[in-house]
Amino acid sequence: MSSVTQLPASQTARLDAICASTSIIPVLVIEKLEHAVPLAKALVDGGLGVLEITLRTDCAVEAMKQIREALPQATIGAGTVLDVDQYRQCEEIGVDFVVTPGTTPALFAYAANSEVPLLPGVATVSEVVTGREFGFRRFKFFPAEANGGAKALKSFGGPLPEVKFCPTGGVTVDNAADYLALPNVICVGGSWMAPQSLIDQEDWAGITELTRQATQRYPR
Ligand code: 3PG
C-alpha cells in the first residue's frame, strides 16, 4: 500500500473523457486580451473544442474567464501551471483541467486531492514513475520532438503499457500522424493551427481554415 496521496481513478476517467473528445489540443499564448474570444471562437468553429490557454501572459487569467463566458461549450485547460499557487488560482477560475510543462512531487500531491484534473508534464520515464507513485496514468510528454518524438513514446510503452500520453512541443500537422498512430497516445497538443503571425493579423478565418484542415486529417 502506497503511503503517498493517491489520485482517484475518477480523475483519470475525467481526463480520458476530455482527451477522447479531441485528437488535438491547441496550445495558446494570448498576448492581447481582445484576441481571446475571437481566437477561441476561430478554433471552436474549425472543430477544436478543447483549448489549453497558457499562463504565460499577463492577460491569461482574464482571457480564460472571457472565453468561458463567451463559449460555454469549450473545454478549457490552464497551461504552463508551474506551482501550487497557480493551480489554486486555476481552481478558482473554474477551468476544466490543468496542464504543467513539468511536474514536481508537490504538484502531483496537490493535484491528487484537487477537483480539477491535472495533465502533468513529463519528459522522462523517471518522471512518469514519480507520477505513477501518486496514481497518475496520463501525462503530457513535453517537449515531445526535442525529447525523441514518437520513437521515444513508443519505447515508453514497453515498461509502462498502462500509461498514456498527450505529446506536445514541436508537433505539426504532418508529424501528428506518427504520434496518433501509437497505442499510448490519446491526443496531441500544438500551436500550429494558431500561429502568432495570424493572431497578430487577427486573421481568424485563416486560423479556422488551418484548424479545419487539422480536424479533417485527424478527426475524432
Ligand atoms: C508549448 O507548451 O509551448 C506547446 O507545447 C506548444 O508547442 P508548439 O508551439 O511547438 O506546438
Short mmCIF file of C-alpha atoms and ligand atoms in Angstrom, two decimals:
data_model
loop_
_atom_site.label_atom_id
_atom_site.label_comp_id
_atom_site.label_asym_id
_atom_site.label_seq_id
_atom_site.Cartn_x
_atom_site.Cartn_y
_atom_site.Cartn_z
CA MET A 1 0.00 0.00 0.00
CA SER A 2 1.46 3.34 -1.04
CA SER A 3 1.94 5.97 1.67
CA VAL A 4 1.52 8.92 -0.71
CA THR A 5 -1.80 10.54 -1.61
CA GLN A 6 -3.37 8.63 -4.48
CA LEU A 7 -5.18 10.24 -7.39
CA PRO A 8 -8.72 8.82 -7.56
CA ALA A 9 -9.38 6.72 -10.70
CA SER A 10 -12.32 9.04 -11.42
CA GLN A 11 -9.85 11.86 -12.22
CA THR A 12 -8.09 9.68 -14.80
CA ALA A 13 -11.51 8.91 -16.28
CA ARG A 14 -12.32 12.63 -16.47
CA LEU A 15 -9.07 13.36 -18.28
CA ASP A 16 -9.72 10.45 -20.62
CA ALA A 17 -13.14 11.89 -21.45
CA ILE A 18 -11.59 15.28 -22.27
CA CYS A 19 -8.84 13.78 -24.42
CA ALA A 20 -11.24 11.34 -26.12
CA SER A 21 -13.32 14.29 -27.30
CA THR A 22 -10.49 15.68 -29.48
CA SER A 23 -7.45 14.48 -31.39
CA ILE A 24 -5.69 17.83 -30.95
CA ILE A 25 -5.45 20.30 -28.07
CA PRO A 26 -4.41 23.76 -29.33
CA VAL A 27 -1.85 25.39 -27.05
CA LEU A 28 -2.50 29.13 -26.95
CA VAL A 29 -0.36 32.07 -25.87
CA ILE A 30 -2.70 35.07 -25.72
CA GLU A 31 -0.80 38.35 -25.69
CA LYS A 32 -3.77 40.70 -26.09
CA LEU A 33 -6.97 40.24 -24.16
CA GLU A 34 -9.08 41.40 -27.10
CA HIS A 35 -7.79 38.39 -29.06
CA ALA A 36 -9.00 35.82 -26.52
CA VAL A 37 -12.60 35.30 -27.58
CA PRO A 38 -12.18 35.63 -31.38
CA LEU A 39 -9.20 33.27 -31.27
CA ALA A 40 -11.06 30.68 -29.21
CA LYS A 41 -14.09 31.04 -31.47
CA ALA A 42 -11.94 30.53 -34.58
CA LEU A 43 -10.66 27.24 -33.14
CA VAL A 44 -14.09 26.07 -32.00
CA ASP A 45 -15.53 26.95 -35.42
CA GLY A 46 -12.80 24.84 -37.03
CA GLY A 47 -13.76 21.86 -34.88
CA LEU A 48 -11.41 22.03 -31.87
CA GLY A 49 -13.33 22.45 -28.63
CA VAL A 50 -10.64 21.63 -26.04
CA LEU A 51 -8.25 24.56 -25.57
CA GLU A 52 -5.10 24.91 -23.47
CA ILE A 53 -4.55 28.54 -22.54
CA THR A 54 -1.08 29.10 -21.15
CA LEU A 55 -0.46 31.26 -18.11
CA ARG A 56 2.49 32.86 -19.90
CA THR A 57 0.95 36.26 -20.42
CA ASP A 58 -0.47 38.89 -18.10
CA CYS A 59 -3.95 38.63 -19.57
CA ALA A 60 -4.18 34.80 -19.48
CA VAL A 61 -6.45 34.56 -16.43
CA GLU A 62 -8.85 37.20 -17.74
CA ALA A 63 -8.70 35.54 -21.18
CA MET A 64 -9.83 32.22 -19.69
CA LYS A 65 -12.71 33.94 -17.88
CA GLN A 66 -13.87 35.69 -21.05
CA ILE A 67 -13.65 32.51 -23.14
CA ARG A 68 -15.58 30.57 -20.50
CA GLU A 69 -18.32 33.19 -20.57
CA ALA A 70 -18.48 33.61 -24.37
CA LEU A 71 -18.04 29.95 -25.34
CA PRO A 72 -19.53 27.77 -22.62
CA GLN A 73 -19.31 24.76 -24.96
CA ALA A 74 -15.49 24.92 -24.99
CA THR A 75 -13.42 22.82 -22.59
CA ILE A 76 -10.75 24.99 -21.03
CA GLY A 77 -7.40 23.82 -19.75
CA ALA A 78 -4.99 26.16 -17.99
CA GLY A 79 -1.46 25.54 -19.23
CA THR A 80 2.05 26.39 -18.05
CA VAL A 81 1.00 25.96 -14.41
CA LEU A 82 4.29 25.90 -12.51
CA ASP A 83 3.34 25.77 -8.83
CA VAL A 84 0.57 25.07 -6.36
CA ASP A 85 -0.38 28.75 -6.03
CA GLN A 86 -1.12 28.91 -9.76
CA TYR A 87 -3.03 25.62 -9.52
CA ARG A 88 -5.23 27.13 -6.81
CA GLN A 89 -5.84 30.20 -8.95
CA CYS A 90 -6.99 27.95 -11.81
CA GLU A 91 -9.35 26.09 -9.48
CA GLU A 92 -10.88 29.43 -8.53
CA ILE A 93 -11.43 30.40 -12.16
CA GLY A 94 -13.17 27.06 -12.68
CA VAL A 95 -11.12 25.67 -15.55
CA ASP A 96 -11.85 22.12 -16.70
CA PHE A 97 -8.28 20.87 -16.35
CA VAL A 98 -4.75 21.98 -15.61
CA VAL A 99 -1.60 21.27 -17.64
CA THR A 100 2.00 21.58 -16.44
CA PRO A 101 5.14 21.59 -18.61
CA GLY A 102 7.00 19.64 -15.91
CA THR A 103 5.80 18.33 -12.56
CA THR A 104 7.18 18.29 -9.01
CA PRO A 105 6.08 15.89 -6.24
CA ALA A 106 4.38 18.90 -4.59
CA LEU A 107 2.26 19.43 -7.72
CA PHE A 108 1.43 15.72 -8.02
CA ALA A 109 0.39 15.62 -4.36
CA TYR A 110 -1.76 18.76 -4.64
CA ALA A 111 -3.41 17.59 -7.87
CA ALA A 112 -4.18 14.17 -6.42
CA ASN A 113 -6.56 15.94 -3.99
CA SER A 114 -7.95 18.52 -6.40
CA GLU A 115 -11.35 18.53 -8.03
CA VAL A 116 -9.70 19.89 -11.19
CA PRO A 117 -7.81 17.13 -13.04
CA LEU A 118 -4.15 17.55 -13.97
CA LEU A 119 -2.44 16.55 -17.20
CA PRO A 120 1.08 16.53 -15.78
CA GLY A 121 4.05 17.33 -17.99
CA VAL A 122 6.92 14.84 -18.08
CA ALA A 123 9.95 14.32 -20.30
CA THR A 124 11.48 11.13 -18.90
CA VAL A 125 10.50 7.66 -17.74
CA SER A 126 11.65 8.55 -14.21
CA GLU A 127 9.19 11.47 -14.12
CA VAL A 128 6.40 9.14 -15.24
CA VAL A 129 7.38 6.71 -12.49
CA THR A 130 7.21 9.55 -9.94
CA GLY A 131 3.72 10.48 -11.16
CA ARG A 132 2.72 6.82 -11.08
CA GLU A 133 3.50 6.73 -7.38
CA PHE A 134 0.76 9.31 -6.91
CA GLY A 135 -1.64 7.33 -9.08
CA PHE A 136 -1.24 9.28 -12.33
CA ARG A 137 -1.57 7.33 -15.59
CA ARG A 138 -2.00 10.17 -18.11
CA PHE A 139 0.76 12.65 -18.93
CA LYS A 140 1.75 15.42 -21.31
CA PHE A 141 5.05 14.45 -22.99
CA PHE A 142 6.89 17.76 -23.33
CA PRO A 143 8.76 18.94 -25.31
CA ALA A 144 7.90 15.93 -27.45
CA GLU A 145 10.02 16.37 -30.57
CA ALA A 146 13.11 17.56 -28.68
CA ASN A 147 12.88 14.50 -26.40
CA GLY A 148 12.86 11.83 -29.07
CA GLY A 149 9.38 12.26 -30.51
CA ALA A 150 7.17 9.33 -31.43
CA LYS A 151 10.11 6.91 -31.24
CA ALA A 152 10.67 7.77 -27.58
CA LEU A 153 6.98 7.40 -26.73
CA LYS A 154 6.88 4.03 -28.46
CA SER A 155 9.74 2.93 -26.20
CA PHE A 156 7.94 4.28 -23.10
CA GLY A 157 5.15 1.79 -23.94
CA GLY A 158 7.40 -1.19 -23.15
CA PRO A 159 7.81 -0.69 -19.39
CA LEU A 160 4.69 1.47 -18.98
CA PRO A 161 1.92 -0.20 -21.02
CA GLU A 162 -0.95 1.28 -18.99
CA VAL A 163 0.31 4.87 -19.25
CA LYS A 164 -0.96 7.20 -21.99
CA PHE A 165 0.34 10.50 -23.26
CA CYS A 166 -0.55 13.77 -24.96
CA PRO A 167 2.69 14.71 -26.76
CA THR A 168 3.18 18.46 -27.15
CA GLY A 169 6.06 20.65 -28.32
CA GLY A 170 7.19 20.54 -31.92
CA VAL A 171 4.09 18.64 -33.06
CA THR A 172 3.00 19.65 -36.57
CA VAL A 173 0.11 18.81 -38.88
CA ASP A 174 2.41 16.26 -40.53
CA ASN A 175 4.23 14.56 -37.64
CA ALA A 176 0.99 14.35 -35.59
CA ALA A 177 0.23 11.22 -37.63
CA ASP A 178 3.25 9.38 -36.16
CA TYR A 179 2.09 10.14 -32.62
CA LEU A 180 -1.61 9.44 -33.15
CA ALA A 181 -0.74 6.02 -34.62
CA LEU A 182 0.74 4.92 -31.26
CA PRO A 183 -1.47 2.95 -28.84
CA ASN A 184 -0.20 5.01 -25.88
CA VAL A 185 -1.14 8.41 -27.39
CA ILE A 186 -4.59 9.77 -26.52
CA CYS A 187 -4.30 13.09 -28.36
CA VAL A 188 -1.62 15.63 -29.29
CA GLY A 189 -1.09 19.27 -28.35
CA GLY A 190 0.26 22.00 -30.57
CA SER A 191 0.12 25.58 -31.72
CA TRP A 192 0.47 25.15 -35.49
CA MET A 193 -3.18 25.91 -36.25
CA ALA A 194 -2.97 29.25 -34.43
CA PRO A 195 0.40 30.72 -35.45
CA GLN A 196 1.36 34.02 -33.82
CA SER A 197 1.54 35.71 -37.25
CA LEU A 198 -2.16 35.01 -37.93
CA ILE A 199 -3.11 36.04 -34.39
CA ASP A 200 -1.21 39.33 -34.82
CA GLN A 201 -3.05 39.94 -38.12
CA GLU A 202 -6.35 38.99 -36.44
CA ASP A 203 -6.85 36.54 -39.30
CA TRP A 204 -9.49 34.46 -37.52
CA ALA A 205 -10.76 32.94 -40.78
CA GLY A 206 -7.22 31.78 -41.54
CA ILE A 207 -7.00 30.11 -38.12
CA THR A 208 -10.37 28.44 -38.63
CA GLU A 209 -9.14 27.15 -42.00
CA LEU A 210 -5.91 25.71 -40.53
CA THR A 211 -7.98 24.16 -37.74
CA ARG A 212 -10.39 22.64 -40.23
CA GLN A 213 -7.51 21.13 -42.20
CA ALA A 214 -6.20 19.59 -38.98
CA THR A 215 -9.56 18.20 -37.86
CA GLN A 216 -10.29 16.81 -41.32
CA ARG A 217 -6.96 15.00 -41.32
CA TYR A 218 -7.29 13.86 -37.70
CA PRO A 219 -11.00 13.54 -36.98
CA ARG A 220 -12.25 12.41 -33.61
C1 3PG B 1 4.03 24.74 -25.56
O1 3PG B 1 3.80 24.49 -24.39
O2 3PG B 1 4.71 25.71 -25.95
C2 3PG B 1 3.41 23.82 -26.50
O3 3PG B 1 4.00 22.61 -26.34
C3 3PG B 1 3.36 24.26 -27.90
O4 3PG B 1 4.44 23.81 -28.59
P1 3PG B 1 4.50 24.09 -30.14
O5 3PG B 1 4.44 25.57 -30.31
O6 3PG B 1 5.84 23.50 -30.54
O7 3PG B 1 3.34 23.38 -30.76
#
